[in-house]
Amino acid sequence: MLDSATSHATVAVSDIGRARKFYEETLGFKPMDERSDGVRYQTGGGTWFLVYPSSFAGTAKSTYMSFQVDDLEKTVKELRDRGVTFEEYDMPGLKTVNGIAEIQGVKGAWFKDLDGNILSVGQET
């Protein structure tokens, strides 16, 4: 039923202007369109995400939005060069080394936006 549907994500932010600067200048997204409820950004494969203002920004601590990339190490370096700080984890089943973890054939790195929303980049290995 839903297995062939495209999907999208929504990301709550406290200040839409500040968030736009982060998503556009730091992460390199270009706005797809501006709407009354926020700004949409196109991603690969016909998917998109909406950044919208909310008083609940940054309150989800276990939900994250991930972007699949072809070269994780290169992407992490480029994002670090733009000021992104990657999370370090050391727990059962997840240990990062220099911000990158490998789990069951996937490498990943996690970081937060300016409101504390968790974002990640990943690569199939």
Coordinates of C-alpha atoms in Angstrom, one line a residue:
M1 CA 0.0 0.0 0.0
L2 CA 2.5 2.7 1.1
D3 CA 5.6 0.8 -0.1
S4 CA 5.7 2.7 -3.4
A5 CA 4.7 6.1 -2.0
T6 CA 7.3 8.9 -1.8
S7 CA 7.8 10.3 1.7
H8 CA 8.8 13.6 3.2
A9 CA 10.0 14.9 6.6
T10 CA 9.1 17.9 8.7
V11 CA 11.6 19.6 11.0
A12 CA 10.4 22.0 13.7
V13 CA 12.5 25.1 14.3
S14 CA 12.3 28.0 16.7
D15 CA 13.4 30.8 14.3
I16 CA 12.8 30.3 10.6
G17 CA 15.3 32.9 9.5
R18 CA 18.1 31.4 11.6
A19 CA 17.1 27.9 10.4
R20 CA 17.2 29.0 6.7
K21 CA 20.7 30.3 7.1
F22 CA 21.8 26.9 8.6
Y23 CA 20.0 24.7 6.1
E24 CA 21.0 26.9 3.1
E25 CA 24.4 28.3 3.9
T26 CA 25.8 25.5 6.1
L27 CA 24.2 22.4 4.6
G28 CA 23.9 23.7 1.1
F29 CA 20.2 23.2 0.4
K30 CA 18.3 25.4 -2.0
P31 CA 14.7 26.3 -1.2
M32 CA 12.1 24.4 -3.3
D33 CA 9.4 26.8 -2.3
E34 CA 8.3 29.1 0.5
R35 CA 4.9 28.3 2.0
S36 CA 2.7 29.9 4.7
D37 CA 3.8 27.0 7.0
G38 CA 7.5 27.1 6.2
V39 CA 10.1 26.4 3.6
R40 CA 10.5 23.2 1.6
Y41 CA 13.8 21.8 0.5
Q42 CA 14.2 19.2 -2.3
T43 CA 16.4 16.2 -1.7
G44 CA 17.3 13.2 -3.9
G45 CA 14.8 10.8 -5.4
G46 CA 11.9 13.2 -5.5
T47 CA 11.7 13.6 -1.7
W48 CA 11.7 16.8 0.3
F49 CA 11.5 18.1 3.8
L50 CA 9.7 21.1 5.3
V51 CA 11.3 23.4 7.9
Y52 CA 8.5 25.1 9.9
P53 CA 8.3 27.3 13.0
S54 CA 7.1 25.5 16.2
S55 CA 7.3 26.0 19.9
F56 CA 8.2 22.2 20.0
A57 CA 11.5 22.7 18.1
G58 CA 14.3 20.4 19.2
T59 CA 12.2 18.4 21.7
A60 CA 12.3 15.0 19.8
K61 CA 15.4 13.2 21.2
S62 CA 15.2 9.9 19.3
T63 CA 13.9 10.9 15.9
Y64 CA 16.2 12.0 13.2
M65 CA 16.4 12.8 9.5
S66 CA 19.1 11.1 7.4
F67 CA 20.7 11.9 4.1
Q68 CA 22.3 9.1 2.1
V69 CA 25.6 10.2 0.5
D70 CA 28.2 8.5 -1.9
D71 CA 31.3 9.4 0.2
L72 CA 30.6 9.8 3.9
E73 CA 34.2 10.8 4.9
K74 CA 34.2 13.6 2.3
T75 CA 30.8 14.8 3.3
V76 CA 31.7 14.8 7.0
K77 CA 34.9 16.8 6.2
E78 CA 33.0 19.3 4.1
L79 CA 30.4 19.8 6.8
R80 CA 33.0 20.2 9.5
D81 CA 34.7 22.8 7.3
R82 CA 31.3 24.7 7.3
G83 CA 31.2 24.5 11.1
V84 CA 29.1 21.4 11.8
T85 CA 30.0 19.5 14.9
F86 CA 29.4 15.7 14.9
E87 CA 28.1 13.8 17.8
E88 CA 30.3 11.2 19.5
Y89 CA 28.5 8.0 20.9
D90 CA 29.9 5.2 23.0
M91 CA 27.1 2.8 23.9
P92 CA 26.3 -0.8 23.3
G93 CA 25.8 -1.3 19.6
L94 CA 26.9 2.2 18.6
K95 CA 30.4 3.6 18.9
T96 CA 31.7 6.5 16.8
V97 CA 35.3 7.1 15.9
N98 CA 36.0 10.7 14.9
G99 CA 32.2 11.1 14.6
I100 CA 31.6 8.1 12.3
A101 CA 30.1 4.7 13.2
E102 CA 29.7 1.6 11.2
I103 CA 26.6 -0.6 11.9
Q104 CA 25.6 -3.6 9.9
G105 CA 27.0 -2.5 6.5
V106 CA 26.1 1.2 6.9
K107 CA 28.4 4.0 8.0
G108 CA 26.8 7.0 9.7
A109 CA 27.5 10.3 11.3
W110 CA 25.1 12.4 13.4
F111 CA 24.9 16.1 14.1
K112 CA 22.3 18.6 15.3
D113 CA 20.8 21.7 13.7
L114 CA 20.6 25.0 15.6
D115 CA 17.5 23.8 17.5
G116 CA 18.9 20.5 18.6
N117 CA 17.1 18.4 15.9
I118 CA 19.2 15.3 15.1
L119 CA 20.3 15.0 11.5
S120 CA 22.6 12.4 10.0
V121 CA 24.5 11.5 6.9
G122 CA 25.0 7.8 5.9
Q123 CA 26.6 5.6 3.3
E124 CA 26.0 1.9 2.5
T125 CA 29.3 0.0 2.7

